[in-house]
Coordinates of C-alpha atoms in Angstrom, one line a residue:
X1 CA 0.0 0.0 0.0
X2 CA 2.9 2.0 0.9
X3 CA 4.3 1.6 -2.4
X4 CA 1.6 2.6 -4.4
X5 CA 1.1 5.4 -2.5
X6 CA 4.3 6.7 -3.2
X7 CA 3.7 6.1 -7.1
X8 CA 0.4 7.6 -7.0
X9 CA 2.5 10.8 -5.1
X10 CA 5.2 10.5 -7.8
X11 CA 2.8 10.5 -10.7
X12 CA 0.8 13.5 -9.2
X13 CA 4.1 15.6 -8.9
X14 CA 5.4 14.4 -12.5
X15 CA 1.9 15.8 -13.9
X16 CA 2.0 19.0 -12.1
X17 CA 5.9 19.4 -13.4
X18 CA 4.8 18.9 -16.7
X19 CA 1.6 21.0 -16.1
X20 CA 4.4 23.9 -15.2
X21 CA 6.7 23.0 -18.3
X22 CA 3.4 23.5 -20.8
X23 CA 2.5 27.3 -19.0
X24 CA 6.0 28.5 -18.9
X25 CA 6.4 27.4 -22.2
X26 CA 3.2 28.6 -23.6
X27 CA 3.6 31.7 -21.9
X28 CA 7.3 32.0 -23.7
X29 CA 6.0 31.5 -27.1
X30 CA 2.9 34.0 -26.2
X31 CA 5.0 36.8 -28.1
X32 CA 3.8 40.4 -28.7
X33 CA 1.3 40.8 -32.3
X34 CA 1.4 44.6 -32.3
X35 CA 2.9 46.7 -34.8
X36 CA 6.3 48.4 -34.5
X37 CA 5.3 51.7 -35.4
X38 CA 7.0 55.1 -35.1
X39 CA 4.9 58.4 -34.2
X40 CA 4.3 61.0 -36.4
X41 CA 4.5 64.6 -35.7
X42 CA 1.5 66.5 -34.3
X43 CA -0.2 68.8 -36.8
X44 CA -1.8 72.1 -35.2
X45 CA -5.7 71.9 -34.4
X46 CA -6.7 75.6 -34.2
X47 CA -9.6 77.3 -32.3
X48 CA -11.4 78.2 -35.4
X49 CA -12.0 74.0 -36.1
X50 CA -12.9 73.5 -32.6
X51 CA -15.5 75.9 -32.9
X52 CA -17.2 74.4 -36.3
X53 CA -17.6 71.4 -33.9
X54 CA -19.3 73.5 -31.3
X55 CA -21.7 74.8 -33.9
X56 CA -22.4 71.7 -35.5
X57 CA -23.4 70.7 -31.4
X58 CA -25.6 73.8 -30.7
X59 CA -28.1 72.2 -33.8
X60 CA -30.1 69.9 -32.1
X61 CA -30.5 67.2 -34.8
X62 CA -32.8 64.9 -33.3
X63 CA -34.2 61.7 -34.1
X64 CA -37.6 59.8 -32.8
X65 CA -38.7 56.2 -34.0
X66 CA -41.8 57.9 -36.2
X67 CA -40.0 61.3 -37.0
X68 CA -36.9 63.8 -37.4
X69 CA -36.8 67.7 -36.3
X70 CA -37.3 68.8 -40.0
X71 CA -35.9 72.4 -39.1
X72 CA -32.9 71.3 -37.6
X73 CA -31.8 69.5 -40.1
X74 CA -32.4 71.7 -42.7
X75 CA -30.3 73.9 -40.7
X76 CA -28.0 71.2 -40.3
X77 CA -27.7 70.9 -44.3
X78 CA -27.2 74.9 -44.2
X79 CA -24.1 74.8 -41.6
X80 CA -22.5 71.5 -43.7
X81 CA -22.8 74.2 -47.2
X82 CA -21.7 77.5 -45.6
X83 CA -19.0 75.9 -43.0
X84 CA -17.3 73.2 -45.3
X85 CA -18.0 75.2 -48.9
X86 CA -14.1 74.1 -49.4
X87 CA -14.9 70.8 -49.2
X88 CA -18.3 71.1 -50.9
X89 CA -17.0 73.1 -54.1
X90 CA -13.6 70.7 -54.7
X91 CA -15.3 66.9 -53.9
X92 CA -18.5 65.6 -55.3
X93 CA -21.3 66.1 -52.7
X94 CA -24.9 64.1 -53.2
X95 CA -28.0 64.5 -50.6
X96 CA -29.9 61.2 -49.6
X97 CA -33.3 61.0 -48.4
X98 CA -33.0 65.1 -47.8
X99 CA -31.2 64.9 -44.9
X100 CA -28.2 62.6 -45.6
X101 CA -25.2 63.5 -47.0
X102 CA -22.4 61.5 -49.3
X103 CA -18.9 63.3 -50.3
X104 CA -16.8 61.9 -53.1
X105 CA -12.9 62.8 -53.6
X106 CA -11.7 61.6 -56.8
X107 CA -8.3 59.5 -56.9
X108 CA -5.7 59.8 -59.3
X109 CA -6.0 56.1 -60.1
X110 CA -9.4 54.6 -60.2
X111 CA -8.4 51.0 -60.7
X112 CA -8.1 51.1 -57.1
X113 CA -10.8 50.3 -54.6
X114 CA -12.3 53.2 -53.0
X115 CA -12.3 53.9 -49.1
X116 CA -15.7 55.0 -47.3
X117 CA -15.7 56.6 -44.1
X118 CA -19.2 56.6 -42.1
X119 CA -20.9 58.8 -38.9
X120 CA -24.6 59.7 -38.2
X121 CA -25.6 63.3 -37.9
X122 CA -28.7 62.5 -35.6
X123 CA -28.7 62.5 -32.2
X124 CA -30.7 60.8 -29.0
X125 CA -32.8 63.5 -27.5
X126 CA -32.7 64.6 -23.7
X127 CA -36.0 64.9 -22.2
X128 CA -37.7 64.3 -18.6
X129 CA -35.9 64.5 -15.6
X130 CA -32.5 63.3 -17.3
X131 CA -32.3 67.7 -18.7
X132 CA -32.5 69.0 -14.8
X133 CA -29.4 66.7 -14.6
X134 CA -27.3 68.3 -17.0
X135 CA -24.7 70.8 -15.6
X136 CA -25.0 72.9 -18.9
X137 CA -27.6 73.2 -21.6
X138 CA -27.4 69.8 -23.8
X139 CA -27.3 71.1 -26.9
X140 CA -25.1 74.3 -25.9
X141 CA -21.9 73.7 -27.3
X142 CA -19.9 75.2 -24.2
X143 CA -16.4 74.9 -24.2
X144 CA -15.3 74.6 -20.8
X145 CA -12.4 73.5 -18.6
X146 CA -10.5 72.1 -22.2
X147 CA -14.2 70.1 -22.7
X148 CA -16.7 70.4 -25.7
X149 CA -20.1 69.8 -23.5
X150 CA -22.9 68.1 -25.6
X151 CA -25.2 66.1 -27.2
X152 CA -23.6 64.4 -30.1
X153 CA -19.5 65.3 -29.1
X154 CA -19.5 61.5 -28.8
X155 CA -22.4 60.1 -30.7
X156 CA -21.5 60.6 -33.7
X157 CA -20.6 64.1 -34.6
X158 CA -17.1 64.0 -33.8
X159 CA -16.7 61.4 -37.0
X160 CA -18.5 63.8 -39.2
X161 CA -17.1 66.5 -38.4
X162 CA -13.5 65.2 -37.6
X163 CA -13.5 63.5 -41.4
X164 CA -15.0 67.0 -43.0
X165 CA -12.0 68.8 -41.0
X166 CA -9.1 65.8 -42.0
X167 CA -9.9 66.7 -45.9
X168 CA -10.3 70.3 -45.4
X169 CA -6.9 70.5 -43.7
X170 CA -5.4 68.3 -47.5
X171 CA -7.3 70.3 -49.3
X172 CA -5.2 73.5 -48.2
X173 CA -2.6 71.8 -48.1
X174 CA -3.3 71.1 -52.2
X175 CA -2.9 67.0 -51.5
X176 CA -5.4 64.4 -53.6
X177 CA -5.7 60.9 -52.8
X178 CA -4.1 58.1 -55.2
X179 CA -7.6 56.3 -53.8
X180 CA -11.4 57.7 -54.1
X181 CA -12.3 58.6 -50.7
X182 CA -15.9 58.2 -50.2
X183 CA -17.7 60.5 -47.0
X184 CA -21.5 59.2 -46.0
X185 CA -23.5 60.5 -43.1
X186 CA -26.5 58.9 -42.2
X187 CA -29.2 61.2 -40.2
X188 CA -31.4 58.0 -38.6
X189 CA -28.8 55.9 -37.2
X190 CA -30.5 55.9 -34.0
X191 CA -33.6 54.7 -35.1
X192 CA -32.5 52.1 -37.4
X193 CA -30.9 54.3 -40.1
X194 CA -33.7 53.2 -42.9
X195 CA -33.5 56.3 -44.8
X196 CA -29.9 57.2 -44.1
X197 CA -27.6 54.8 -44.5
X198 CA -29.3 51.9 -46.0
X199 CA -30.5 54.4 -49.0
X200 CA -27.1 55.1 -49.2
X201 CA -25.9 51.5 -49.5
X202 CA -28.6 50.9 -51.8
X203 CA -26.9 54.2 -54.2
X204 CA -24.0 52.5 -53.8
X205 CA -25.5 49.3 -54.9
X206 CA -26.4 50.8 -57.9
X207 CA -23.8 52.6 -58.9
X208 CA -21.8 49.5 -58.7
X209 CA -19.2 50.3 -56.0
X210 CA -17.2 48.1 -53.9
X211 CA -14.8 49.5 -51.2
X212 CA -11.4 48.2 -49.8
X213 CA -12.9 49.0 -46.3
X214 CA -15.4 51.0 -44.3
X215 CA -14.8 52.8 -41.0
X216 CA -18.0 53.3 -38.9
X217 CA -17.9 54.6 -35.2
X218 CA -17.5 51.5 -32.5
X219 CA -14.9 50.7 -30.4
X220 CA -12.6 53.7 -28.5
X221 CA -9.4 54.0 -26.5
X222 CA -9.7 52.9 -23.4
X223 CA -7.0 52.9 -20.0
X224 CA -7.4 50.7 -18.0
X225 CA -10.0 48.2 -20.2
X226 CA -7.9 44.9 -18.8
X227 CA -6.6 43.5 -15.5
X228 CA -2.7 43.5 -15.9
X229 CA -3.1 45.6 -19.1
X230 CA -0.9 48.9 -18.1
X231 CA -1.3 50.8 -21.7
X232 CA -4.4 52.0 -23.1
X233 CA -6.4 49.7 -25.6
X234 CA -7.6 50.5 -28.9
X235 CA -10.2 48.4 -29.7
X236 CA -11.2 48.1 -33.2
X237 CA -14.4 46.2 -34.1
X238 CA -14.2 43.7 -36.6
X239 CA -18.1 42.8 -36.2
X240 CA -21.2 43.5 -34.2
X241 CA -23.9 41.5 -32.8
X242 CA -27.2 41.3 -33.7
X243 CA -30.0 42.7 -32.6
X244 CA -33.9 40.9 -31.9
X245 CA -36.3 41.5 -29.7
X246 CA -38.7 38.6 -28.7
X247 CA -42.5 39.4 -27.3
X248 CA -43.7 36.5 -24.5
X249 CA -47.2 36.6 -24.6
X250 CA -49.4 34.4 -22.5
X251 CA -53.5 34.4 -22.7
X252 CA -56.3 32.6 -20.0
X253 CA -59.3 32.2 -20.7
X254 CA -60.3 33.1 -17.3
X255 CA -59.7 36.4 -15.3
X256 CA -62.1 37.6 -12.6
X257 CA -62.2 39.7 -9.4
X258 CA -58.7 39.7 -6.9
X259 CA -60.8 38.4 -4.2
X260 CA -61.1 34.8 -5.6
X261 CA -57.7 34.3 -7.4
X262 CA -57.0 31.3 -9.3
X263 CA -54.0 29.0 -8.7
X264 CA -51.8 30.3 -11.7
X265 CA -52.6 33.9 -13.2
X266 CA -51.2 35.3 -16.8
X267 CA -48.7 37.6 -14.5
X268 CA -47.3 33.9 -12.9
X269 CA -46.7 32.5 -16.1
X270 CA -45.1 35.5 -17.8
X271 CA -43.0 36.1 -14.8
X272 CA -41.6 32.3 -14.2
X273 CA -40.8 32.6 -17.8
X274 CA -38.9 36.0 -18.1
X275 CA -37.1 34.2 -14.7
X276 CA -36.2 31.3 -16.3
X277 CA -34.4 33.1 -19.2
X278 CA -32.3 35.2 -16.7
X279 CA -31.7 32.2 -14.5
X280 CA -30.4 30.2 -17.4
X281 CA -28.6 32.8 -19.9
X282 CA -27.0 31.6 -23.1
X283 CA -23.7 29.7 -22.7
X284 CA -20.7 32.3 -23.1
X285 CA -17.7 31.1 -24.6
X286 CA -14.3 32.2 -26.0
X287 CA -14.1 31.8 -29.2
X288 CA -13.9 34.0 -32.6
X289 CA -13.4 37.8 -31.7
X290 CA -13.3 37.2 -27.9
X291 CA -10.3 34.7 -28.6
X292 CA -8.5 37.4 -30.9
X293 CA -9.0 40.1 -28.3
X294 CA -7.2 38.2 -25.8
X295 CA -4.4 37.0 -28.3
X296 CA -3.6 40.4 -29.3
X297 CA -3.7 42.0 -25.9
X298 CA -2.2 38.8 -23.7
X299 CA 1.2 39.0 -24.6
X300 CA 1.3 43.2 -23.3
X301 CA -0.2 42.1 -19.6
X302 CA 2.0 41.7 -16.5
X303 CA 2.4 38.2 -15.0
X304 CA 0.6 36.5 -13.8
X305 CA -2.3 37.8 -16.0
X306 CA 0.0 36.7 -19.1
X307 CA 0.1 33.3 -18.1
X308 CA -3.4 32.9 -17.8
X309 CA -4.3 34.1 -21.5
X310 CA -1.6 31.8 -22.8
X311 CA -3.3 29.0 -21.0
X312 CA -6.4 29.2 -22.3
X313 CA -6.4 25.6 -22.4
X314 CA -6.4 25.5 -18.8
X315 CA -7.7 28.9 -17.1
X316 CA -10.9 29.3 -19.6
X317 CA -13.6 28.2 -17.0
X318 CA -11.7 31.2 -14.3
X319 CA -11.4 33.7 -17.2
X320 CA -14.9 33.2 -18.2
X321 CA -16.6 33.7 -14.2
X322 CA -14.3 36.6 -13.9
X323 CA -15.7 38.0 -17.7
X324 CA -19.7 37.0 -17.1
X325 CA -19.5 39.2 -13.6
X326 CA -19.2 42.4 -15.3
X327 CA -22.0 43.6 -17.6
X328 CA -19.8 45.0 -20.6
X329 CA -17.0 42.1 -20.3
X330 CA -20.1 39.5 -20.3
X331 CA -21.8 41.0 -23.4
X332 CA -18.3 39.9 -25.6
X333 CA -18.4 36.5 -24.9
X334 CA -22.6 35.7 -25.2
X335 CA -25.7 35.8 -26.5
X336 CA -27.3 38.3 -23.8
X337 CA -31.0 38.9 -22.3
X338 CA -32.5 42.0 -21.2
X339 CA -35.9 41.9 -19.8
X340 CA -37.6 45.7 -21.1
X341 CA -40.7 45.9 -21.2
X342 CA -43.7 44.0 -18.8
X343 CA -47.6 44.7 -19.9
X344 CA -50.6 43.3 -17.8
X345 CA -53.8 44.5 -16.1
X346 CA -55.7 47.6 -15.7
X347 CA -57.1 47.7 -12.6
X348 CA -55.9 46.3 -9.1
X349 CA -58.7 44.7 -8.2
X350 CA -59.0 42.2 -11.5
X351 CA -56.8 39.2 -12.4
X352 CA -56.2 40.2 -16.0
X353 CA -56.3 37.3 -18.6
X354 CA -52.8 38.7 -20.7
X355 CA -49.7 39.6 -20.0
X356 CA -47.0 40.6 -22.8
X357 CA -42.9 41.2 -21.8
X358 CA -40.5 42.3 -24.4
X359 CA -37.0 40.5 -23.8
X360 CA -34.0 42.4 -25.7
X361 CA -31.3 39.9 -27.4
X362 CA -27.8 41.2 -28.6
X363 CA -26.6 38.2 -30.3
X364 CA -23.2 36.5 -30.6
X365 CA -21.2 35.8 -34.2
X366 CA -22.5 32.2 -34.7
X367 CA -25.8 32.3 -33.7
X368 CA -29.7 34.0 -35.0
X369 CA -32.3 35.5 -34.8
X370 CA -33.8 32.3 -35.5
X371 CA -31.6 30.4 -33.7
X372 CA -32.0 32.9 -30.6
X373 CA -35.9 32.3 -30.7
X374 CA -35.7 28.4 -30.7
X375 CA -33.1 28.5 -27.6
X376 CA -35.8 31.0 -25.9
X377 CA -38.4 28.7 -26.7
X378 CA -37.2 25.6 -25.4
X379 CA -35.7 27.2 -22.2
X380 CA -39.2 28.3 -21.5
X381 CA -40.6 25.0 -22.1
X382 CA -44.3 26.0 -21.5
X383 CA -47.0 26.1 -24.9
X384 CA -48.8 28.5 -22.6
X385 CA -46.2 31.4 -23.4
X386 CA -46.4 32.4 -26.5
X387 CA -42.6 34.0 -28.2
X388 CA -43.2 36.1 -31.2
X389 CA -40.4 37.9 -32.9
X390 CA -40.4 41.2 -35.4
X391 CA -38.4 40.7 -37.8
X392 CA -39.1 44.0 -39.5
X393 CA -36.6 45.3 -36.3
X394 CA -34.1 42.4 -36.1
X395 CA -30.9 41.7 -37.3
X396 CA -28.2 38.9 -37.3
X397 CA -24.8 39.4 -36.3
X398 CA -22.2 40.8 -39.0
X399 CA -20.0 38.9 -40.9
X400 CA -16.3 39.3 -38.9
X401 CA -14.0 41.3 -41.4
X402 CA -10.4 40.2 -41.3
X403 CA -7.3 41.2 -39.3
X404 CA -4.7 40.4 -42.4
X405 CA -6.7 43.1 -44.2
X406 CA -5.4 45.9 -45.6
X407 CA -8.4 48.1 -44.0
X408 CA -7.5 46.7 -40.4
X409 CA -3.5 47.2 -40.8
X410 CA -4.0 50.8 -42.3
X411 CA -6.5 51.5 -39.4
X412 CA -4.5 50.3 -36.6
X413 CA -1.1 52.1 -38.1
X414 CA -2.9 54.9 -38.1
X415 CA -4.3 54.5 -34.4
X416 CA -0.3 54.0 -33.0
X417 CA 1.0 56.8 -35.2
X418 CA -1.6 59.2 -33.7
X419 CA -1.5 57.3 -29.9
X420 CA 1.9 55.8 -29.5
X421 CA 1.1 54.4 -26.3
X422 CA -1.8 52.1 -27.4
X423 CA -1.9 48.6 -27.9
X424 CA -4.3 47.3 -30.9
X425 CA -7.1 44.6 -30.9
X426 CA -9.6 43.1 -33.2
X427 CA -12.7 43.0 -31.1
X428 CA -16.5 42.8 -31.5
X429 CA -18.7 45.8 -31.0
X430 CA -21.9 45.2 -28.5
X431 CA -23.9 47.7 -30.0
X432 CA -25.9 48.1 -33.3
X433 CA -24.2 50.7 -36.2
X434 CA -25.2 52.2 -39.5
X435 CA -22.2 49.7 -40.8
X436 CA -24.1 47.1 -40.3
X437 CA -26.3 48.2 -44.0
X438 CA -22.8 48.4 -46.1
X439 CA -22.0 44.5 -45.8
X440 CA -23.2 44.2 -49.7
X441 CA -20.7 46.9 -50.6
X442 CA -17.7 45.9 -48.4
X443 CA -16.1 42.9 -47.6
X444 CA -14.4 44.5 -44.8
X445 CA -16.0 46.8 -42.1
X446 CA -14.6 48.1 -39.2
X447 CA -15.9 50.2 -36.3
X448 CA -13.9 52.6 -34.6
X449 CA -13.6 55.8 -33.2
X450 CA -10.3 57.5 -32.3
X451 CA -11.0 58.8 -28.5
X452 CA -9.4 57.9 -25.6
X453 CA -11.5 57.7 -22.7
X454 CA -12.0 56.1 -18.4
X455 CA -14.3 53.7 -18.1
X456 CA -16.9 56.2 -16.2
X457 CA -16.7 58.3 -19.7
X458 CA -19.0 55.4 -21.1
X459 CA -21.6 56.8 -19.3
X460 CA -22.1 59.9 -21.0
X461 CA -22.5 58.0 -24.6
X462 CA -26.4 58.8 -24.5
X463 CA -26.3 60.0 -21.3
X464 CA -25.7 62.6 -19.0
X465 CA -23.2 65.5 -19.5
X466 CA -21.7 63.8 -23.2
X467 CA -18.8 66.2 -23.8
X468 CA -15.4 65.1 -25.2
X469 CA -12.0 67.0 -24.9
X470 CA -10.1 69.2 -26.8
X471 CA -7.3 67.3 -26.9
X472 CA -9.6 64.1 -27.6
X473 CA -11.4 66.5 -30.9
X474 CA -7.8 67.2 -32.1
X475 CA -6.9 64.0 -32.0
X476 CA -9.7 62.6 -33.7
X477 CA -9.1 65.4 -37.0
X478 CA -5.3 63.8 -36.9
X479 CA -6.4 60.4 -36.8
X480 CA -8.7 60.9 -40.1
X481 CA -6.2 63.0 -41.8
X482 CA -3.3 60.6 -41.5
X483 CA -5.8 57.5 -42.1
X484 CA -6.7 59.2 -45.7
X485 CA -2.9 59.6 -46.3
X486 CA -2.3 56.1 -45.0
X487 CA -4.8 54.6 -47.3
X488 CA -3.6 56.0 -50.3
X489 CA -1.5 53.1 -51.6

């Protein structure tokens, strides 16, 4: 007994040797996948082009689900034609759906593919309680303390203006691409962008076009985005997930008065089901951009956080608790739920016979909007709830764009020659975009947008006091310029 005792002791330390040998050694061969690139030199960002931005803020260019404010953008078309005439009078300049707007510079050699660079005009309104909230007027335009304060300095008029700014800065300085750089901006992205930027993919349809990449706002800069990651990260989405949202709908026969309830009521059902979904949530996994994210940004962390990204293999079960604990990590790696919206009864003293929720699905590369409602269905396992999707307002994920692309090298050269400190990543973006319409006239989409922010910036996207620096603005005209001069090959 002794003696096998003493094997079994042996064996167990041989293993955990060898365990050792395959980390240190996998963590050896975990080598950097970032680009050695040297800075360039920072060109002057004057007052003048920080105040176009600030006027382009102070026009409320809002959008609702059945509606835009007409006035504002018409004034919005106005301030593009008397602020950017440069621009408007040297590149081709087409109006979409009255409100959208598509520039065209002319390359010296059209055999090559064209480059399209994408933002939204419209903007989320601020109504309610949220406006007593603000510490200025939202749509103000203050500059304050070296901040832009605004509606829209995030989402999305920094990309519209910052592009308009990058090629009227090469304009005086008499450059013109060897590419076709294309300009659209949509002016319903944040109601679904039907008559922005899919009419504008459509043109684009028609006219035949086909770009070497598109650049759509997504993913920032962000310090302090990892555990053990010291530099900032620059996060460039090669995809986003989808988008569905699923009504539960259960119907009795039988309602009646509170006093005498029945054993199960409509409101029972609905709610054992909306609490079976969160209680069981899609699987999350590591795998497509989530596994690229890490690959890229693994090798730059301090031990021991290195050694557990080269040890997938090993550590994927404790990466993946420490991921699904925080909301933004766990929306990377699955399929998530969002309880929104609960209907039932209308009065408190009758058991009504109905009761509808709406459950929000943002949906992982790999899986459906099909796929999605046949997992919600069976989870729920009860023919009494009803699940009915709208496919009129859903969307499957995007096809992943590649990382050996010329798009995605030009775009992350660009992001270390204008942030030297960064480290690059492929990554998914959580949210829906306007790119999401140009997959029929692009093989490769990406979505990013050059601002470095903290983590409790995030907060302002859509929410209270959005502002961005003015050292964030002047980098974002920078980044644009040297991307259009990077892309010119």
């Amino acid at each position: 007994m002794k003696k096998l005792r003493r094997l079994l002791f042996r064996l167990l330390i041989l293993a955990l040797l060898i365990t050792v040998g395959i980390i240190a050694f996998n963590t050896f061969k975990f080598s950097s996948k970032q680009l050695q690139v040297a800075p360039v030199e920072k060109i002057g960002i004057g007052p003048e082009s920080i105040e176009r931005m600030a006027e382009a803020i102070r026009i409320p260019t809002l959008s609702y689900d059945d509606r835009v404010d007409t006035a504002a953008f018409l004034a919005f078309n106005a301030y593009l034609d008397s602020t950017y005439a440069l621009v408007d009078s040297l590149l081709e300049h087409k109006t979409v759906g009255q409100f959208s707007h598509v520039y065209r510079w002319p390359g010296r050699r059209p055999g090559l593919k064209p480059i399209l660079l994408i933002g939204h005009i419209d903007v989320v309104p601020v109504e309610g309680k949220s406006l007593e909230e603000w510490s200025v007027r939202p749509y103000s335009g203050l500059i304050r303390d070296d901040y832009l304060w605004g509606r829209g300095t995030l989402d999305d008029k920094i990309n519209v203006i910052g592009a308009l700014e990058a090629v009227k800065l090469l304009l005086t300085e008499g450059y013109q691409p060897e590419r076709s750089i294309y300009l659209a901006f949509g002016h319903d992205e944040e109601v679904g962008g039907k008559h922005g930027a899919q009419a504008i993919a459509q043109w684009f349809k028609q006219q035949g076009l086909e770009f070497e990449y598109v650049l759509d706002e997504g993913m920032l800069i962000i310090k302090d985005a990892m555990p053990g990651l010291d530099r900032p990260l620059a996060m460039i989405g090669a995809a986003e997930k989808g988008y569905t949202t699923l009504t539960l709908q259960v119907k009795l026969e039988d309602g009646g008065h509170s006093s005498m309830p029945l054993g199960e009521s409509a409101i029972g059902i609905l709610s054992k089901a909306v609490a079976t979904l969160e209680a069981q949530p899609f699987p999350a996994k590591i795998e497509g951009l989530a596994a690229d994210l890490f690959d890229h940004c693994g090798p730059e962390m301090s031990m021991p956080h290195k050694a557990v990204f080269a040890n997938l293999w090993l550590f994927e079960s404790l990466v993946l608790q420490q991921l699904t604990a925080s909301p933004g990590s766990n929306a990377m790696v699955r399929t998530t739920t969002a309880p929104t919206i609960l209907e039932a009864g209308v009065k408190d003293n009758i058991l009504p016979t109905s009761a509808n929720a709406k459950i929000n699905f943002r949906i992982l590369p790999g899986e459906t909007v099909e796929s999605v409602t046949e997992y919600v269905r069976q989870t729920i396992d009860d023919e009494r709830v009803k699940v009915m999707s709208d496919l009129n307002f859903s969307s499957n994920p995007s096809k992943i764009s590649g990382t050996e692309t010329f798009g995605f090298s030009v775009i992350r050269k660009t992001a270390q020659e204008i942030f030297p400190e960064v480290i690059t990543a492929p990554s998914l973006v959580i949210a829906a975009t306007d790119s999401r319409h140009y997959g029929e006239v692009a093989a490769s989409i990406y979505r990013f947008q050059p601002l470095r922010l903290l983590q409790a910036d995030l907060k302002r996207i859509h929410g209270i006091d959005e502002r961005i620096s003015l050292d964030n603005y002047r980098n974002a005209v920078r980044f644009y310029r040297q991307l259009m001069l990077n892309s010119s090959k």
